[in-house]
Each structure stands twice: as structure tokens, then as C-alpha cells.
Coordinates of C-alpha atoms in Angstrom, one line a residue:
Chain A
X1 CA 0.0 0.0 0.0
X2 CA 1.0 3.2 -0.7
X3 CA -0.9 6.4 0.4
X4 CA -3.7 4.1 0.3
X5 CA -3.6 2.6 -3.0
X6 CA -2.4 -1.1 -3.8
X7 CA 1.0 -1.5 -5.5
X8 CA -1.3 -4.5 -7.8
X9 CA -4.0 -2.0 -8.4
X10 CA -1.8 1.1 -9.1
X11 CA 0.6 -1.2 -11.4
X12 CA -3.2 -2.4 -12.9
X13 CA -3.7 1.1 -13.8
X14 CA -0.5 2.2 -14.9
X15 CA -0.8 -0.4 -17.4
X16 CA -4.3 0.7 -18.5
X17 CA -2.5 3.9 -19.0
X18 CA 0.2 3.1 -20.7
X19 CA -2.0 1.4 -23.4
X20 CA -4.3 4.4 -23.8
X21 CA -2.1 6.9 -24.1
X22 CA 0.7 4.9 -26.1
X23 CA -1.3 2.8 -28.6
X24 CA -2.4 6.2 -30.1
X25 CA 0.9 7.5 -30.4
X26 CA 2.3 4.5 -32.7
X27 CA -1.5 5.1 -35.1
X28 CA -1.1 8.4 -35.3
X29 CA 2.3 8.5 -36.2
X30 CA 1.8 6.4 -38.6
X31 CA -1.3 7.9 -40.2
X32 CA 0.7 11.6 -40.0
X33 CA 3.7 10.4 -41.9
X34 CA 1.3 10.3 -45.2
X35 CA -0.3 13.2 -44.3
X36 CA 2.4 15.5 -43.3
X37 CA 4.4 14.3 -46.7
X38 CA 1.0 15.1 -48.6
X39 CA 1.4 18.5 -47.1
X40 CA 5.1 18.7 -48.1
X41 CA 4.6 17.2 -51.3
X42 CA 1.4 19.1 -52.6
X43 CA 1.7 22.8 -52.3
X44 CA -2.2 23.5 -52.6
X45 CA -2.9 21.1 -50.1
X46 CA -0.1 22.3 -47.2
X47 CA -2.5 25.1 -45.5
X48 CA -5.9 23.0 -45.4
X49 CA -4.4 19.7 -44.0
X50 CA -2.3 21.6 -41.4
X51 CA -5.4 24.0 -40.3
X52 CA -7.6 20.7 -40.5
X53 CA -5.4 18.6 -38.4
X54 CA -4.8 21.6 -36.1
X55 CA -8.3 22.3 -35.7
X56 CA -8.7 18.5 -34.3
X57 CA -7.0 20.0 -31.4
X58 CA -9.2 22.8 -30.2
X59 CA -11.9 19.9 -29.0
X60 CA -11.9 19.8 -25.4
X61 CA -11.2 15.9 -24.4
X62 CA -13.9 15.0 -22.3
X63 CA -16.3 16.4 -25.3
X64 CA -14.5 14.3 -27.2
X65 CA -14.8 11.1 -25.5
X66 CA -18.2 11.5 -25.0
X67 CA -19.3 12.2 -28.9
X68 CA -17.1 9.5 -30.5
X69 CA -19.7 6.8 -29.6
X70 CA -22.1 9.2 -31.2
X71 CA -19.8 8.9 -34.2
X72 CA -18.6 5.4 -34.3
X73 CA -21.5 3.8 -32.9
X74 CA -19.7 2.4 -30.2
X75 CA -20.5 1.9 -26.2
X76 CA -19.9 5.1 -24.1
X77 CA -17.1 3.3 -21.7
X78 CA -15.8 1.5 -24.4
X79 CA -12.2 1.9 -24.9
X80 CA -12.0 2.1 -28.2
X81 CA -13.4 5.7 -27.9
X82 CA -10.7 7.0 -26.1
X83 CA -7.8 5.2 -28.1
X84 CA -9.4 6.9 -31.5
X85 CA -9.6 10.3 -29.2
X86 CA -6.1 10.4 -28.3
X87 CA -5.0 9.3 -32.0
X88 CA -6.9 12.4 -33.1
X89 CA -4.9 14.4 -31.0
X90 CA -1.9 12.8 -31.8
X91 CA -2.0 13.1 -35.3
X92 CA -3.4 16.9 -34.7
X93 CA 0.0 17.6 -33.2
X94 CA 2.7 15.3 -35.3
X95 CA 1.2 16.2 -38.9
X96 CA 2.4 19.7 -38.4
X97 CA 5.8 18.2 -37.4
X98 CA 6.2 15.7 -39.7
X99 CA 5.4 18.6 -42.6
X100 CA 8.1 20.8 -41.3
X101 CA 10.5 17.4 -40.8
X102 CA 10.2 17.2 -44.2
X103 CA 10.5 20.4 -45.5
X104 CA 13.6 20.8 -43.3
X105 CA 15.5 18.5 -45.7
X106 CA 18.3 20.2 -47.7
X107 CA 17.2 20.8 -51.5
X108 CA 21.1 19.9 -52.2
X109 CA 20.3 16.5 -50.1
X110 CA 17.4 15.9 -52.0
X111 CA 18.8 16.7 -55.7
X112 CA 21.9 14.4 -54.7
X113 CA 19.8 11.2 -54.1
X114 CA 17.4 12.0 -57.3
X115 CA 21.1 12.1 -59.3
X116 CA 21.7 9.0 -57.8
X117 CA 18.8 7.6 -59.1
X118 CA 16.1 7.5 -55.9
X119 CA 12.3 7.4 -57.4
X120 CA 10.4 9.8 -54.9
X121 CA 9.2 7.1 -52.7
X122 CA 12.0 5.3 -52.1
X123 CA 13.9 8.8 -51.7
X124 CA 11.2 9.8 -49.4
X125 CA 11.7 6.8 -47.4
X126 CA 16.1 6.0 -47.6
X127 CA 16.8 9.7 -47.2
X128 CA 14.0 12.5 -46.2
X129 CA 12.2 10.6 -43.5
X130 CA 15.8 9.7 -41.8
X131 CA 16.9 13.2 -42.4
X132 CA 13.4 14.3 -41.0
X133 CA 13.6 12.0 -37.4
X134 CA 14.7 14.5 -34.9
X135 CA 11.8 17.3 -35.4
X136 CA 9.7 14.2 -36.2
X137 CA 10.6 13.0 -32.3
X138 CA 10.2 15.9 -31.4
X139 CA 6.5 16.3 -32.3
X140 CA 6.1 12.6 -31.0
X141 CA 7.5 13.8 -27.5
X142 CA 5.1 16.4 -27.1
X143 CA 2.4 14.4 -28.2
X144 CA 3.2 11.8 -25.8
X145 CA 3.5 13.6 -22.7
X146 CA 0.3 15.5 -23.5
X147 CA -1.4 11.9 -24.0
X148 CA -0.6 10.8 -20.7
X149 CA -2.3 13.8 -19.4
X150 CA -5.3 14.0 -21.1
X151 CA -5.8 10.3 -20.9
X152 CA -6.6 10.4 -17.1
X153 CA -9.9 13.0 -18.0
X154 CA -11.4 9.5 -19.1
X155 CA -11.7 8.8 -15.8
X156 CA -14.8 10.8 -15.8
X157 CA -16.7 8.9 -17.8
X158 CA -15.7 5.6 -16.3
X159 CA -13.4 4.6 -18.1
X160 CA -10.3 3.0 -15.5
X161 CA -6.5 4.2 -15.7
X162 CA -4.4 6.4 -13.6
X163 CA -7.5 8.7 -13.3
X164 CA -9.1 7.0 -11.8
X165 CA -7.4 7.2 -8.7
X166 CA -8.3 11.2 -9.2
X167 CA -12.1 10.5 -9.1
X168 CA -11.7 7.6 -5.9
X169 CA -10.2 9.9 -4.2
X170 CA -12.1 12.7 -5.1
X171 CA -15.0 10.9 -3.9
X172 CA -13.7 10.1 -0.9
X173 CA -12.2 13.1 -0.1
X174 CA -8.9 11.8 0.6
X175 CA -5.7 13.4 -1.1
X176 CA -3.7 10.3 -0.9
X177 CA -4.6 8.6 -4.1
X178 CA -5.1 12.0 -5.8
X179 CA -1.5 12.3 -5.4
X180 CA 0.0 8.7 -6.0
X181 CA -2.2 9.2 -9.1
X182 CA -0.6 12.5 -10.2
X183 CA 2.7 11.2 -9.4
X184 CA 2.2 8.0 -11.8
X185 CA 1.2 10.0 -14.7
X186 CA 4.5 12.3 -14.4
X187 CA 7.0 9.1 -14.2
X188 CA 4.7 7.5 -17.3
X189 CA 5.2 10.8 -19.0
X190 CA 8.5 11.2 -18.4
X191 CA 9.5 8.3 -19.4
X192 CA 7.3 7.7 -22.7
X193 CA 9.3 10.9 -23.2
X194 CA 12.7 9.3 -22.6
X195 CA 12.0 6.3 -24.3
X196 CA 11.2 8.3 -27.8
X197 CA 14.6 10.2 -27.2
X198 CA 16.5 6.8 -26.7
X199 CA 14.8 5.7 -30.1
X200 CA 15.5 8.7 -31.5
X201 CA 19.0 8.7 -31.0
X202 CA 19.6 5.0 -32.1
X203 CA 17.7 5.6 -35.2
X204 CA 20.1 8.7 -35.9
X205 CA 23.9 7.9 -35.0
X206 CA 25.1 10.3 -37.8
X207 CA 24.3 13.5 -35.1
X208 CA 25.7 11.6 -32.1
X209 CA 28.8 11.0 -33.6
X210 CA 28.7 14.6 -35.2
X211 CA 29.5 16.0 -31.7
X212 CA 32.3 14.9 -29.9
X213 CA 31.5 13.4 -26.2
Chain B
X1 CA -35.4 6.3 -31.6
X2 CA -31.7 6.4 -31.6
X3 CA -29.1 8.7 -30.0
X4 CA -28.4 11.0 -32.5
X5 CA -32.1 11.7 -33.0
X6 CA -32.4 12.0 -29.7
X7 CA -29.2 14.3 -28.7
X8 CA -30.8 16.5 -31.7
X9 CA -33.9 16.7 -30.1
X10 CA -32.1 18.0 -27.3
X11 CA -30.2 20.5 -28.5
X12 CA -33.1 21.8 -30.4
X13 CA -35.7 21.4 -27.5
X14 CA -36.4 25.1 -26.8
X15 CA -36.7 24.6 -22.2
X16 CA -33.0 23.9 -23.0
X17 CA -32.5 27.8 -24.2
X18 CA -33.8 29.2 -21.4
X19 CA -33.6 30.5 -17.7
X20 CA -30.3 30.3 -15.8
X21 CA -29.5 26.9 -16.2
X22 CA -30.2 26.8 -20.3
X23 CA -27.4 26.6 -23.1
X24 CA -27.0 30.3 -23.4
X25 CA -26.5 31.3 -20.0
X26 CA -23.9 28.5 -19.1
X27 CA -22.2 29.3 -22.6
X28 CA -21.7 33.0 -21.2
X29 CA -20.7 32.0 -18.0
X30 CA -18.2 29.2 -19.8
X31 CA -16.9 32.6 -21.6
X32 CA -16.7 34.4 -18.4
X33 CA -14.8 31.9 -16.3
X34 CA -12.8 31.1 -19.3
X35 CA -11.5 35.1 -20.1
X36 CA -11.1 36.0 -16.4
X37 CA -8.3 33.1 -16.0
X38 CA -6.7 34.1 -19.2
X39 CA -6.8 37.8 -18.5
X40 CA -4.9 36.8 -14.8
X41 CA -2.8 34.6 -16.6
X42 CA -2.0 37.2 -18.9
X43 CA -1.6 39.5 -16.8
X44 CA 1.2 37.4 -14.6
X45 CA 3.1 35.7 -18.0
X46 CA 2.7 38.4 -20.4
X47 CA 5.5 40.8 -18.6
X48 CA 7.1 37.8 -17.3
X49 CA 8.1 36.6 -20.7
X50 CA 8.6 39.7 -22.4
X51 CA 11.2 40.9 -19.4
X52 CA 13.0 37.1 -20.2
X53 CA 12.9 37.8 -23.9
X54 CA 14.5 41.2 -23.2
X55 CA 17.0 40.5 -20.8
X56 CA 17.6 36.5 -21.6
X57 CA 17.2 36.1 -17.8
X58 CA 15.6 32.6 -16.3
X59 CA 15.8 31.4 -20.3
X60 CA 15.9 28.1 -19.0
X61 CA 13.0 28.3 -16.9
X62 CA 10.9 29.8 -19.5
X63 CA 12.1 26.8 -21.8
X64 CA 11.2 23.6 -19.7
X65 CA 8.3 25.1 -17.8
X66 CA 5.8 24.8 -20.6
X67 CA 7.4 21.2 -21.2
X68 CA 7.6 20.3 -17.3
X69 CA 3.7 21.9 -16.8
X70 CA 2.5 19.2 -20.0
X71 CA 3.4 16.4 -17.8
X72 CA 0.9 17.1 -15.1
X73 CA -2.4 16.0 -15.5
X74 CA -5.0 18.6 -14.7
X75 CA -8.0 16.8 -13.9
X76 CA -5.9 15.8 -10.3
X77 CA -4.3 19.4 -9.7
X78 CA -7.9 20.0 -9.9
X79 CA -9.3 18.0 -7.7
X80 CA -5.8 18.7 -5.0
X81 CA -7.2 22.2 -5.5
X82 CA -10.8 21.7 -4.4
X83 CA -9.8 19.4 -1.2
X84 CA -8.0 22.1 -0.4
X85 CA -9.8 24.8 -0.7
X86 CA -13.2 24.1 -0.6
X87 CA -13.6 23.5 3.3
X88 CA -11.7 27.0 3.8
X89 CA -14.0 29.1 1.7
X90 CA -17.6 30.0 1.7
X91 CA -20.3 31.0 -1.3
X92 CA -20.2 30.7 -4.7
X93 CA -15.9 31.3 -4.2
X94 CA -15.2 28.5 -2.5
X95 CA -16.6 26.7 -6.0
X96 CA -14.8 29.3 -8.3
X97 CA -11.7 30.1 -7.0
X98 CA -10.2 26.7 -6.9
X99 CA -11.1 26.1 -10.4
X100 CA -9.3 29.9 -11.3
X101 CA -6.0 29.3 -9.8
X102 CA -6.0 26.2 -11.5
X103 CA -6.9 27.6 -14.8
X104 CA -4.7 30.3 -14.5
X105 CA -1.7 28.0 -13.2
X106 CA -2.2 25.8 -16.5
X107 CA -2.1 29.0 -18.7
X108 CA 0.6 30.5 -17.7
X109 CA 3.5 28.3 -19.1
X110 CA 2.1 28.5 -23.2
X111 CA 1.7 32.4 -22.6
X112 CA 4.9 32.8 -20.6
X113 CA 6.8 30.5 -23.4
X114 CA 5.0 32.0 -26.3
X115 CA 6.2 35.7 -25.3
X116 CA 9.5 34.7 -24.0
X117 CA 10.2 32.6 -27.9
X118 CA 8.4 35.8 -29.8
X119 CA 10.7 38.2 -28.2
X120 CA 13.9 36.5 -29.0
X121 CA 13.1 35.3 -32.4
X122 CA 12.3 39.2 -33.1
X123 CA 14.8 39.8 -36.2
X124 CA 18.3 40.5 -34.7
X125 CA 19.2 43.0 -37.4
X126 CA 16.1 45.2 -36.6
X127 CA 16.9 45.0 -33.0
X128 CA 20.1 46.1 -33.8
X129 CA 19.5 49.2 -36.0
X130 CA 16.7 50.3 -33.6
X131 CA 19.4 50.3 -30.6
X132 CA 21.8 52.0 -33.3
X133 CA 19.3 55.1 -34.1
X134 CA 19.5 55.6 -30.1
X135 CA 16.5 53.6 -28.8
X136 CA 16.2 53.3 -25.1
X137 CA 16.0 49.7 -24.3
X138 CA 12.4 50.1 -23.0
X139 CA 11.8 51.9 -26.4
X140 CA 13.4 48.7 -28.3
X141 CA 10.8 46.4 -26.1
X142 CA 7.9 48.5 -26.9
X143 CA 8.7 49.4 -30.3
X144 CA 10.7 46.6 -32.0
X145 CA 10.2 43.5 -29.9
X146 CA 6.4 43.8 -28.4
X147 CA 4.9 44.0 -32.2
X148 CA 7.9 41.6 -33.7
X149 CA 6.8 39.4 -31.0
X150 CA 3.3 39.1 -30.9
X151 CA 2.1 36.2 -34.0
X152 CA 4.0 34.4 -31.2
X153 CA 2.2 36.3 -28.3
X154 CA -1.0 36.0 -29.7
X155 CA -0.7 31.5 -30.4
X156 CA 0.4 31.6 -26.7
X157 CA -2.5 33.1 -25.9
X158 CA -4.4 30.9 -27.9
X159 CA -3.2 27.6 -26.7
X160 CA -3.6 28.7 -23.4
X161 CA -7.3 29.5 -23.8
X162 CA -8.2 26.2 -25.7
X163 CA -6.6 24.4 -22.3
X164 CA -8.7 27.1 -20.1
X165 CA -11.7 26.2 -22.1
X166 CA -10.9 22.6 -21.9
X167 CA -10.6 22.4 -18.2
X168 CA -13.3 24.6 -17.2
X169 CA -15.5 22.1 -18.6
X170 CA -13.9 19.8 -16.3
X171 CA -14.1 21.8 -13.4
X172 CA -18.2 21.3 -13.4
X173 CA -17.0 18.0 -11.9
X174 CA -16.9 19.9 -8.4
X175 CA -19.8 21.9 -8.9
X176 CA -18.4 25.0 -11.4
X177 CA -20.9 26.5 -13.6
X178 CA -20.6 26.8 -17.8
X179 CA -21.4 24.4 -20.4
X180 CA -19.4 21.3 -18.4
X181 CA -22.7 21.3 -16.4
X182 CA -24.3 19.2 -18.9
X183 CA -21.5 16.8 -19.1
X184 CA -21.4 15.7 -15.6
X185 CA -25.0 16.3 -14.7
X186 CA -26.0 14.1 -18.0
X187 CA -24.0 11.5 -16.7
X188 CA -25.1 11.8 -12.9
X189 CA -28.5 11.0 -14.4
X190 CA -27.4 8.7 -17.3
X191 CA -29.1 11.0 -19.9
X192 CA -26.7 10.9 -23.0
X193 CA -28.5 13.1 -25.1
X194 CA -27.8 16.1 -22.2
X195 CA -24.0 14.9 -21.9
X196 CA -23.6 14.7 -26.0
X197 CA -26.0 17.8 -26.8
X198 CA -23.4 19.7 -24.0
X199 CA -20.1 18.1 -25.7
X200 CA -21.5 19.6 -28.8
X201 CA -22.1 23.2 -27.6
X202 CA -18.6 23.3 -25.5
X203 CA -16.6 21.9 -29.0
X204 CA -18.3 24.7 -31.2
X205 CA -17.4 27.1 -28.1
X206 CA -13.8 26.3 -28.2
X207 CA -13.6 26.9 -31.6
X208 CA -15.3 29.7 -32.1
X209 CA -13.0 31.1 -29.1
X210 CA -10.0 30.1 -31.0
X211 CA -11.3 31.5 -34.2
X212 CA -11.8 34.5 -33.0
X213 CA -8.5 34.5 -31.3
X214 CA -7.1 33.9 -34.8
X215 CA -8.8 36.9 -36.5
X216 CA -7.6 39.4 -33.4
X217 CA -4.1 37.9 -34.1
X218 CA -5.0 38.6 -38.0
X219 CA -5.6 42.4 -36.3
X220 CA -3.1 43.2 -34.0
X221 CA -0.2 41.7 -35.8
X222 CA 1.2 44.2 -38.5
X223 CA 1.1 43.6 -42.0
X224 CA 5.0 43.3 -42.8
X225 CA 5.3 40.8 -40.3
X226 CA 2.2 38.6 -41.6
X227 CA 3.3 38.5 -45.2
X228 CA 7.2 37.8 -44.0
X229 CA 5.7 34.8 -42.1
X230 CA 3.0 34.3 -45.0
X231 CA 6.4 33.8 -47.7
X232 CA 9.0 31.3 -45.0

């Protein structure tokens, strides 16, 4: 027990978390890295899918969660509402990055592999997206430390996680668990956020080795 | 009937436009809560970043405070808030001003960082000539670096609000007023149409907020600066 919460229950949770707020994060980076090249790649189409995306974010959460089942058709305190939520937001913030990843790209780089013989997707792929990994992380840090902290709002509409432990001991009027709660979220945040920087770094040894230790 | 019909039905059901409790009223009162924290916040962040922009003091604590503040999830500052508070204060405060402190300490860190980033991306060269034609500092700041900063000053302010708006709604958890009401209360008496008819009004708030937000910044910031940000 800590501050009156089970270590089995608050590891339970954590888990919970860790699966609502980081599911969403893989999705949505994936569905951003098309869009944010679209964006990149078609001149016309930069503005509206940046504003569009950008505008997913202005939603409050909890009116969020509570209209997807209106739009899926799903059950109010069914999970999937919450992982398509914080996808939404996820791609809201990493499309914008993933744009500006891309458009960060040397035009020299870009001419050099086309000489070489790169078609645009496999250029896009070998050398942009490489190129384009530290803002890209960077987005995907943001994203994922602001997941963790919206995730717990779902506690108001019964769905369990770390939140939970916000409305229990709300309820009860006790601080304890209000606490261990807000406590669990930071660590989970901070290191969701560490973990992207670790993969970030493997994934791009050129800029390690570029400064000398 | 199913619950789109019937959350239409409620949105369009004319007892829910009316008296103190109806849509308008708790929209305005949404508003109100929501512009009073951002005007304190404001208020606190606003000078606070432009005097870190200016003088490159507490850089580093302008930098990881936005970042630091992401981490912490709002719904339980909330709720430390109102255990605190609420058995110390009487009246309609005791309801208010634990959801305002709360509101206003989540604003802070986009304005702060928003000013303190506009201020120091301000175009060194035109910095530099205005010192060189014998600008005071304070003349610099108000002259060169408020209006060079404020596209950045004005998506601070922005981001802050959408997270005031967001939270507010929240905050009707512990008995706050504004379009939240029908969120909790819905759910209290398991009527979805009243929680989804009140997640509709409070999304078209925020972005009409934000929207509007946009076409002061479209305003305030001066031409020259729009179209140099309009051609990167």
C-alpha cells in the first residue's frame, strides 16, 4: 500500500495507461507520416491539412470522449473511444511536425539522391524521413507527454486508468490517491518521453557522432 | 429512436434555451470563467516573458516550464485544488476560485513560453538598427520586440485558452458552472443526449473562441510581419 492505493491496483492502472495513451501514439504516427508528406509534397494542399489537423485540437477531451460513440456507434465506456480520441490528437500535433521534418530537408540532399537515381518514394523513405527524425521525435515527445495527461480526463466517464485514482479519491475526499495518481502520470510521461529520445537517437547515429563526447 | 435523433432533439428542445441553467446562459458563463483566468494569466506571463525575452534572464526556466507543466495531468491538480480549498472558503468562491488558480496555473506556461520565444526570435538586425538610431531599451521592447513578438504572443494566448476552455468544462465536476454542467449532470442522471447535446455546444465554443482569437491575431499583428511569415 502506498498512500492508500495497492501497488497490484496502481501497477493495474499504470498499465491501463500506458495502453491508452501509447497505442495512439504508434497510429497516429503512422497515419501523419502520409499526411504530413501530402502536405510537403502538394503545395495546394499544405494550408488545409495543417489548419484541418490543427483544428482536431481545439476539441476539449472529455467532449470528445463522450461524442465519439455518437460517431462510431460504439458503447460510451468503451475503450476504443478513447484510443481513437487520443489518436486524433496525436495526429493533430505530429502532422504539423512531420510537414516541417520534411520540408527541413536540404534541397542539395534531396537533388543528390534523385542524381543517384532514388524514385520519390524510395527517396522519401532512404533519405528524407531519416533526415526528418529529430523534429519528427520531437513532435512525437510532445504528443506523448500531453497523452498521458489527457488520458486520465477519461476517468470521468468511467473509463479505468491512472484517473481514476483522481475520481476515488475525489469521492472520498482523501488526497492520498489524488496524489500517487498524479505522481504516476509524471513518471509515465517522463519516461514515454525518454523512451522516444532513446529511439530517436539509435535511429540517428550520424548527429551523435557529429559532436564529440 | 436512436441517440443522435435523440441528442438533436435536445439541442433543439427550446426549455433547454432558457432561464439560468439553459445553453446560453452557461455558454456565457463558460466565456466568463474562461476570459477571467486568461486575463490573470496574462496579466502574470505576459511581462514575465517579455522581461525574459529582453534581458535573456531565467531562459531556462521559461524553456522547460511549458514542457515540465504538460506532464501534469490537470484533472488531479484539480481536484488537490478543491480538497484544499473548498472546506476554507464560503459562497459561490469557494466553487470558483479553486477552479481559477487552477486555470490560470495551466495558462501560464504556453503564454509565458509563447512571449519569451516571440521576443527572442524578433529579427536580430532590426533590434540592432533600432538600438543603433539611439532607442532606449524600454523603447526597443515596446517598439521593435512587443509588435515583432506578438504572432507568437497571440498563439500563446491561444493555446492557453483552448486548455482554459478545456478544463473549465472539467471543473463542473466539483460543482463549477458553464457548459461542463451538462456533461457531468448528463452522466449523474445517465441522460446521454444532455451529456452529448453539452459536448456539442462546448466543442463549437472552443472553436469559435479560438477563431476568434485567430482573426484578433490577423488584427493586431502588422502587415509586414504577416506577409514575411506568410512567404517562410
Amino acid at each position: 500500500m502506498i498512500l492508500g492505493v495497492a501497488w497490484s491496483t496502481l501497477g493495474e492502472l499504470t498499465l491501463r495507461h500506458l495502453y491508452l495513451a501509447g497505442l495512439p501514439l504508434l497510429v497516429g504516427l503512422l497515419l501523419s507520416l502520409p499526411l504530413g508528406w501530402l502536405a510537403t509534397r502538394v503545395r495546394w494542399l499544405g494550408p488545409p491539412i495543417i489548419a484541418g489537423t490543427g483544428l482536431m485540437y481545439t476539441i476539449p477531451s472529455l467532449a470528445l470522449f463522450i461524442l465519439l460513440p455518437l460517431v462510431l456507434g460504439t458503447r460510451v465506456l468503451s475503450d476504443v473511444n478513447v484510443l481513437v480520441a487520443m489518436t486524433i490528437y496525436t495526429v493533430a500535433l505530429l502532422t504539423r511536425s512531420v510537414a516541417d521534418g520534411l520540408g527541413s530537408v536540404p534541397g542539395p540532399v534531396r537533388q543528390a539522391a534523385t542524381a543517384m537515381g532514388y524514385g520519390e518514394l524510395r527517396r522519401v523513405g532512404a533519405v528524407d524521413l531519416p533526415l526528418a527524425i529529430p523534429v519528427i521525435a520531437a513532435g512525437l515527445r510532445v504528443a506523448a507527454v500531453s497523452n498521458v495527461s489527457i488520458v486520465s480526463i477519461a476517468a470521468l466517464i468511467g473509463v479505468s486508468q491512472l484517473g481514476q485514482l483522481f475520481t476515488d479519491g475525489f469521492n472520498r475526499n482523501a488526497m492520498g490517491p489524488i496524489l500517487v495518481g498524479i505522481l504516476a502520470c509524471v513518471v509515465l510521461a517522463v519516461a514515454l518521453d525518454a523512451a522516444i529520445a532513446l529511439v530517436a537517437r539509435v535511429l540517428t547515429p550520424w548527429l551523435s557522432r557529429r559532436t564529440p563526447a | 429512436m436512436n441517440t443522435l435523433a435523440l441528442t438533436w432533439e435536445w439541442l433543439t428542445d427550446p426549455a433547454n434555451w432558457q432561464g439560468s441553467g439553459g445553453i446560453p446562459a452557461q455558454a456565457l458563463e463558460h466565456l466568463r470563467l474562461s476570459f477571467v483566468a486568461l486575463l490573470v494569466a496574462a496579466a502574470i506571463a505576459v511581462p514575465a516573458g517579455l522581461w525574459v525575452g529582453h534581458t535573456g534572464r531565467f531562459r531556462w526556466l521559461a524553456i522547460n516550464l511549458a514542457g515540465g507543466f504538460r506532464a501534469i495531468p490537470s484533472l488531479g491538480v484539480l481536484f488537490v485544488a478543491f480538497l484544499l480549498l473548498l472546506p476554507r472558503l464560503r459562497g459561490d468562491l469557494a466553487f470558483e476560485l479553486p477552479a481559477l488558480i487552477v486555470l490560470v496555473l495551466l495558462a501560464v506556461p504556453p503564454i509565458l513560453s509563447g512571449t519569451y520565444a516571440g521576443v527572442e526570435a524578433t529579427d536580430a538586425a532590426a533590434r540592432d538598427a533600432a538600438r543603433g538610431v539611439g532607442m532606449t531599451g524600454g523603447q526597443v521592447l515596446r517598439q521593435v520586440e512587443i509588435p515583432g513578438a506578438l504572432p507568437l504572443i497571440m498563439s500563446g494566448l491561444r493555446s492557453a485558452m483552448l486548455q482554459i476552455i478545456g478544463t473549465a468544462t472539467i471543473a463542473a465536476v466539483a460543482g463549477l458552472g458553464g457548459l461542463g454542467r451538462f456533461l457531468i449532470d448528463g452522466q449523474a442522471s445517465r441522460q446521454f443526449e444532455q451529456m452529448a447535446g453539452g459536448a456539442i455546444a462546448v466543442a463549437l465554443l472552443a472553436l469559435l473562441v479560438d477563431q476568434a482569437l485567430a482573426l484578433v491575431q490577423r488584427l493586431v499583428v502588422s502587415p509586414g510581419l504577416a506577409h514575411a511569415a506568410a512567404a517562410r
